[in-house]
Structures are given as C-alpha cells and as structure tokens.
Amino acid sequence: SLALLHNGHLLTNIRYLTANSSHPATIRLAKQRVRCRDCSRWSMAQSELASKYCSISNASKLKILSALTEDRSMTSIASENNVSVNTVQRVLGSCSHRFLDSHEYLPAHLAFDEFKGVDRQLHFICLDGDSHQVVQILRTRYKKNLLKYFGRFSPQARANVRTVTMDLSFYYQDIVRACFPNVQIVIDRFHMIQMLTRSFNSLRVKVMNKRSRQYQLLKFPWKLYL
C-alpha cells in the first residue's frame, strides 16, 4: 500500500432504481484513482454499485432481468428503467452463460414454445421440462434454424430426450421427429382445453344464430357453460 500514490477521483454518473420513470435517479460515484510508484501504472477503485466501465447500476440490471421474465416488450422495460432497448438486450445477453453451451447433453424432457420479442417478432424458447430452466432462446423459429441448432448435438444427447411438450402445431412435431429418435410428443393441456372451449363456444353461437328455442338457454348463462 505504501507504493500507491493517490491521484484524485473520477466522478461517474450511475443510473439507479426509481419508482417513477419520469423522475430518473442518478448517483454521482467518486472513484479513487491511484498510481503505483514502482511500475507507474494507473488503476481505479471499483464499487459493487456498478460493474467496471458501466454506468448502469447492478440493481437496475436485476430489475430489468426480472422484467424480462414477464410477458412484456423490451421497449416498455427500457422506458420504465430509463435505459435504451440495446441495454435491455445486453442484460439478456449477459445471461447466455446460463444456457447449455455443450452439445453433448440434453435434458430428458423438453418443452417448446415461442414468444413475441424485439420488433414484435416471434422467438423460439426451449425449456427443461423438469426444472423449467431455459435451455436455449433463438432469435427465429424457422424450421431450418431449429434443425440446424439441434443438429449440432451429438446423437447420444438427442437420443436421451424422451418427451417434448408443445402446442398443437404440426410445425414443431416435424422438427421433433426429425431430431429426436426416442421422443414422445406431449400436447400441453392448456392448448387442449383452449381448443375444446373454442369449439364449444363456436357451436353455441351457431345454434343461437338460428333463433331456435334454445336461444335463451344458451345466451344468458354462457359463462356458466364455458
């Protein structure tokens, strides 16, 4: 410590959490600069408030990461936290190390779905059916891209997959049968109930439009039937 020479402070504006996005909160952080007398190298003190070379607080990043788990657009998340959409995308990208980076293993139970992301485009998401942890998120859900991604895994890893849960789309079923030899396709119960509800409601409306004797019976207690 005796070889370090203090050389002032560097003031940095750190964006912090705020309850009202119209009144952004900024913390002025004074970082101590020091110079080594032996090697003449400069260094800067670091703080747990924000990462190195970053003006966004770690608390704000955690809030953005929590909002990304909800059914919301990146634009609304960026506006709420007074950051840009690119910052939200970088926070999401910083979690990529949590995804599978090895092509020698796949969980025995997978779940496929899509969600609406940047520019209202549909992105592909794959989950572990047991732990509900994210296996991978792809920017597109095109068939050729999904076949290319799962084709990178070894035959042993793809043979380890036993079930894949999805909606009623035949689009994913073709991909699953092409990639996983020992798989059993499971249809999500939510989509099954949704299909039955829509079919029943369509039949109810069709009978009502005929002005039949059952019109009054099907019109007012419709919530009870559904």
Protein backbone atom coordinates (compact mmCIF):
# COMPACT_ATOMS: atom_id res chain seq x y z
CA SER A 1 0.00 0.00 0.00
CA LEU A 2 2.96 2.34 0.56
CA ALA A 3 3.79 2.13 -3.17
CA LEU A 4 0.41 3.55 -4.23
CA LEU A 5 0.04 7.24 -4.92
CA HIS A 6 -3.44 8.73 -4.69
CA ASN A 7 -4.30 10.91 -7.65
CA GLY A 8 -7.77 12.38 -7.16
CA HIS A 9 -11.20 10.98 -8.03
CA LEU A 10 -13.17 10.24 -11.16
CA LEU A 11 -16.84 11.25 -10.94
CA THR A 12 -19.23 8.83 -12.66
CA ASN A 13 -22.99 9.18 -13.04
CA ILE A 14 -24.69 5.86 -12.23
CA ARG A 15 -28.34 5.30 -13.16
CA TYR A 16 -30.21 3.80 -10.23
CA LEU A 17 -33.65 2.40 -9.43
CA THR A 18 -36.58 4.76 -9.32
CA ALA A 19 -40.27 4.31 -8.52
CA ASN A 20 -41.30 6.89 -11.11
CA SER A 21 -39.69 6.68 -14.56
CA SER A 22 -40.46 10.37 -15.18
CA HIS A 23 -38.06 11.27 -12.35
CA PRO A 24 -34.85 9.31 -13.03
CA ALA A 25 -32.42 8.78 -10.17
CA THR A 26 -28.69 9.26 -10.69
CA ILE A 27 -25.91 8.61 -8.20
CA ARG A 28 -22.64 10.52 -8.55
CA LEU A 29 -19.94 8.00 -7.70
CA ALA A 30 -16.44 9.26 -6.92
CA LYS A 31 -13.89 6.58 -7.80
CA GLN A 32 -10.44 6.87 -6.25
CA ARG A 33 -7.57 6.87 -8.76
CA VAL A 34 -4.19 5.52 -7.68
CA ARG A 35 -0.79 5.14 -9.34
CA CYS A 36 1.91 2.62 -8.50
CA ARG A 37 5.25 4.30 -7.78
CA ASP A 38 7.20 1.22 -8.84
CA CYS A 39 5.65 0.43 -12.24
CA SER A 40 3.88 3.78 -12.85
CA ARG A 41 0.61 2.01 -13.75
CA TRP A 42 -2.75 3.59 -13.05
CA SER A 43 -5.74 1.81 -11.51
CA MET A 44 -9.25 2.74 -10.46
CA ALA A 45 -11.17 1.66 -7.35
CA GLN A 46 -14.21 -0.50 -8.10
CA SER A 47 -17.63 -0.49 -6.43
CA GLU A 48 -20.37 -3.10 -6.00
CA LEU A 49 -22.84 -0.43 -7.11
CA ALA A 50 -21.94 -0.90 -10.78
CA SER A 51 -19.70 -3.06 -12.93
CA LYS A 52 -16.44 -1.82 -14.38
CA TYR A 53 -16.82 0.64 -17.29
CA CYS A 54 -20.62 0.62 -16.85
CA SER A 55 -22.94 3.50 -15.90
CA ILE A 56 -25.97 1.26 -15.18
CA SER A 57 -26.27 0.09 -11.59
CA ASN A 58 -26.34 -3.62 -10.85
CA ALA A 59 -29.66 -3.14 -9.03
CA SER A 60 -31.18 -1.71 -12.22
CA LYS A 61 -29.87 -4.68 -14.21
CA LEU A 62 -31.50 -7.10 -11.78
CA LYS A 63 -34.79 -5.22 -12.14
CA ILE A 64 -34.52 -5.40 -15.94
CA LEU A 65 -33.72 -9.11 -15.76
CA SER A 66 -36.78 -9.69 -13.58
CA ALA A 67 -38.99 -7.78 -16.04
CA LEU A 68 -37.69 -9.93 -18.91
CA THR A 69 -39.38 -12.95 -17.34
CA GLU A 70 -42.77 -11.28 -17.82
CA ASP A 71 -44.89 -11.01 -20.96
CA ARG A 72 -43.71 -7.51 -21.84
CA SER A 73 -41.92 -5.80 -24.68
CA MET A 74 -38.32 -4.66 -24.37
CA THR A 75 -39.42 -1.13 -25.26
CA SER A 76 -41.67 -0.86 -22.19
CA ILE A 77 -38.95 -2.33 -19.95
CA ALA A 78 -36.42 0.17 -21.29
CA SER A 79 -38.82 3.08 -20.76
CA GLU A 80 -39.60 2.01 -17.20
CA ASN A 81 -35.92 1.83 -16.24
CA ASN A 82 -34.75 4.90 -18.21
CA VAL A 83 -32.39 2.89 -20.40
CA SER A 84 -32.21 2.07 -24.09
CA VAL A 85 -33.57 -1.06 -25.74
CA ASN A 86 -29.96 -2.03 -26.56
CA THR A 87 -29.20 -2.01 -22.83
CA VAL A 88 -32.11 -4.39 -22.19
CA GLN A 89 -30.79 -6.67 -24.93
CA ARG A 90 -27.30 -6.62 -23.40
CA VAL A 91 -28.71 -7.57 -19.99
CA LEU A 92 -30.49 -10.50 -21.62
CA GLY A 93 -27.31 -11.45 -23.45
CA SER A 94 -25.35 -11.42 -20.20
CA CYS A 95 -27.40 -14.42 -19.07
CA SER A 96 -26.37 -16.53 -22.05
CA HIS A 97 -23.81 -18.36 -19.93
CA ARG A 98 -26.69 -19.93 -18.02
CA PHE A 99 -27.87 -21.71 -21.16
CA LEU A 100 -26.47 -25.01 -22.36
CA ASP A 101 -23.12 -24.40 -24.06
CA SER A 102 -22.29 -28.09 -24.53
CA HIS A 103 -23.59 -30.20 -27.40
CA GLU A 104 -23.09 -33.47 -25.51
CA TYR A 105 -26.13 -33.26 -23.25
CA LEU A 106 -29.85 -32.53 -23.47
CA PRO A 107 -32.47 -32.92 -20.70
CA ALA A 108 -34.74 -35.95 -20.93
CA HIS A 109 -37.85 -33.76 -21.00
CA LEU A 110 -38.04 -30.63 -23.16
CA ALA A 111 -40.72 -28.00 -23.79
CA PHE A 112 -41.03 -25.91 -26.97
CA ASP A 113 -42.82 -22.59 -27.37
CA GLU A 114 -42.45 -19.14 -28.90
CA PHE A 115 -42.78 -15.63 -27.52
CA LYS A 116 -43.05 -12.16 -29.01
CA GLY A 117 -39.83 -10.19 -28.66
CA VAL A 118 -37.99 -7.39 -30.44
CA ASP A 119 -39.92 -5.72 -33.30
CA ARG A 120 -42.87 -8.00 -32.46
CA GLN A 121 -41.03 -10.95 -33.96
CA LEU A 122 -41.64 -14.47 -32.67
CA HIS A 123 -38.62 -16.05 -30.97
CA PHE A 124 -38.12 -19.70 -30.08
CA ILE A 125 -37.61 -20.84 -26.49
CA CYS A 126 -36.72 -24.30 -25.22
CA LEU A 127 -37.10 -25.26 -21.55
CA ASP A 128 -36.16 -28.16 -19.33
CA GLY A 129 -39.49 -29.87 -18.64
CA ASP A 130 -38.47 -30.87 -15.10
CA SER A 131 -36.65 -27.83 -13.72
CA HIS A 132 -38.27 -25.24 -16.06
CA GLN A 133 -34.82 -23.77 -16.67
CA VAL A 134 -34.13 -22.17 -20.05
CA VAL A 135 -32.15 -24.44 -22.36
CA GLN A 136 -31.89 -22.01 -25.27
CA ILE A 137 -33.52 -18.95 -26.83
CA LEU A 138 -33.23 -18.42 -30.58
CA ARG A 139 -33.99 -15.22 -32.45
CA THR A 140 -36.13 -17.01 -35.03
CA ARG A 141 -38.37 -20.07 -35.04
CA TYR A 142 -37.78 -21.03 -38.66
CA LYS A 143 -37.63 -24.75 -39.30
CA LYS A 144 -34.19 -24.67 -40.91
CA ASN A 145 -32.72 -22.77 -37.95
CA LEU A 146 -34.18 -25.17 -35.39
CA LEU A 147 -32.98 -28.20 -37.33
CA LYS A 148 -29.52 -26.65 -37.59
CA TYR A 149 -29.37 -25.89 -33.84
CA PHE A 150 -30.47 -29.32 -32.61
CA GLY A 151 -28.38 -30.97 -35.30
CA ARG A 152 -25.27 -29.72 -33.50
CA PHE A 153 -25.93 -32.04 -30.57
CA SER A 154 -24.41 -35.47 -30.56
CA PRO A 155 -26.60 -38.50 -31.43
CA GLN A 156 -26.34 -39.65 -27.80
CA ALA A 157 -27.62 -36.31 -26.50
CA ARG A 158 -30.59 -36.31 -28.90
CA ALA A 159 -31.36 -39.94 -28.09
CA ASN A 160 -31.52 -39.01 -24.39
CA VAL A 161 -34.63 -36.85 -24.98
CA ARG A 162 -37.75 -38.80 -24.00
CA THR A 163 -40.58 -36.28 -24.21
CA VAL A 164 -41.16 -32.88 -25.82
CA THR A 165 -44.13 -30.80 -24.66
CA MET A 166 -45.62 -28.34 -27.18
CA ASP A 167 -48.81 -26.86 -28.53
CA LEU A 168 -50.98 -28.34 -31.29
CA SER A 169 -48.78 -27.05 -34.12
CA PHE A 170 -47.58 -29.71 -36.59
CA TYR A 171 -44.69 -27.35 -37.31
CA TYR A 172 -42.80 -28.40 -34.17
CA GLN A 173 -43.84 -32.03 -34.47
CA ASP A 174 -41.95 -32.43 -37.75
CA ILE A 175 -38.84 -30.92 -36.16
CA VAL A 176 -39.06 -33.18 -33.10
CA ARG A 177 -39.47 -36.36 -35.14
CA ALA A 178 -36.51 -35.39 -37.33
CA CYS A 179 -34.14 -34.62 -34.43
CA PHE A 180 -35.04 -36.98 -31.59
CA PRO A 181 -35.35 -40.71 -32.36
CA ASN A 182 -36.73 -41.85 -28.97
CA VAL A 183 -39.09 -38.99 -28.26
CA GLN A 184 -42.75 -38.99 -27.30
CA ILE A 185 -44.71 -35.83 -28.14
CA VAL A 186 -46.85 -34.41 -25.33
CA ILE A 187 -49.53 -31.81 -26.08
CA ASP A 188 -49.81 -29.07 -23.49
CA ARG A 189 -53.08 -29.39 -21.53
CA PHE A 190 -53.66 -25.64 -21.80
CA HIS A 191 -53.93 -25.84 -25.58
CA MET A 192 -56.20 -28.87 -25.39
CA ILE A 193 -58.62 -27.06 -23.07
CA GLN A 194 -58.40 -23.95 -25.23
CA MET A 195 -59.31 -25.94 -28.35
CA LEU A 196 -62.31 -27.56 -26.64
CA THR A 197 -63.50 -24.21 -25.27
CA ARG A 198 -63.34 -22.51 -28.67
CA SER A 199 -65.12 -25.41 -30.37
CA PHE A 200 -67.90 -25.44 -27.78
CA ASN A 201 -68.34 -21.67 -27.93
CA SER A 202 -68.44 -21.75 -31.74
CA LEU A 203 -71.19 -24.38 -31.65
CA ARG A 204 -73.12 -22.38 -29.05
CA VAL A 205 -73.07 -19.23 -31.20
CA LYS A 206 -74.06 -21.21 -34.28
CA VAL A 207 -77.14 -22.62 -32.54
CA MET A 208 -78.06 -19.18 -31.16
CA ASN A 209 -77.94 -17.57 -34.61
CA LYS A 210 -80.71 -19.88 -35.77
CA ARG A 211 -83.10 -18.21 -33.31
CA SER A 212 -84.14 -21.58 -32.06
CA ARG A 213 -85.98 -22.45 -28.86
CA GLN A 214 -82.63 -22.92 -27.14
CA TYR A 215 -81.63 -19.28 -27.80
CA GLN A 216 -82.43 -18.00 -24.30
CA LEU A 217 -80.87 -21.06 -22.68
CA LEU A 218 -77.57 -20.52 -24.47
CA LYS A 219 -77.35 -16.73 -24.36
CA PHE A 220 -77.51 -15.58 -20.75
CA PRO A 221 -75.72 -18.38 -18.81
CA TRP A 222 -72.88 -18.61 -21.38
CA LYS A 223 -70.24 -18.04 -18.70
CA LEU A 224 -71.55 -21.00 -16.76
CA TYR A 225 -71.22 -23.26 -19.81
CA LEU A 226 -67.68 -22.11 -20.59
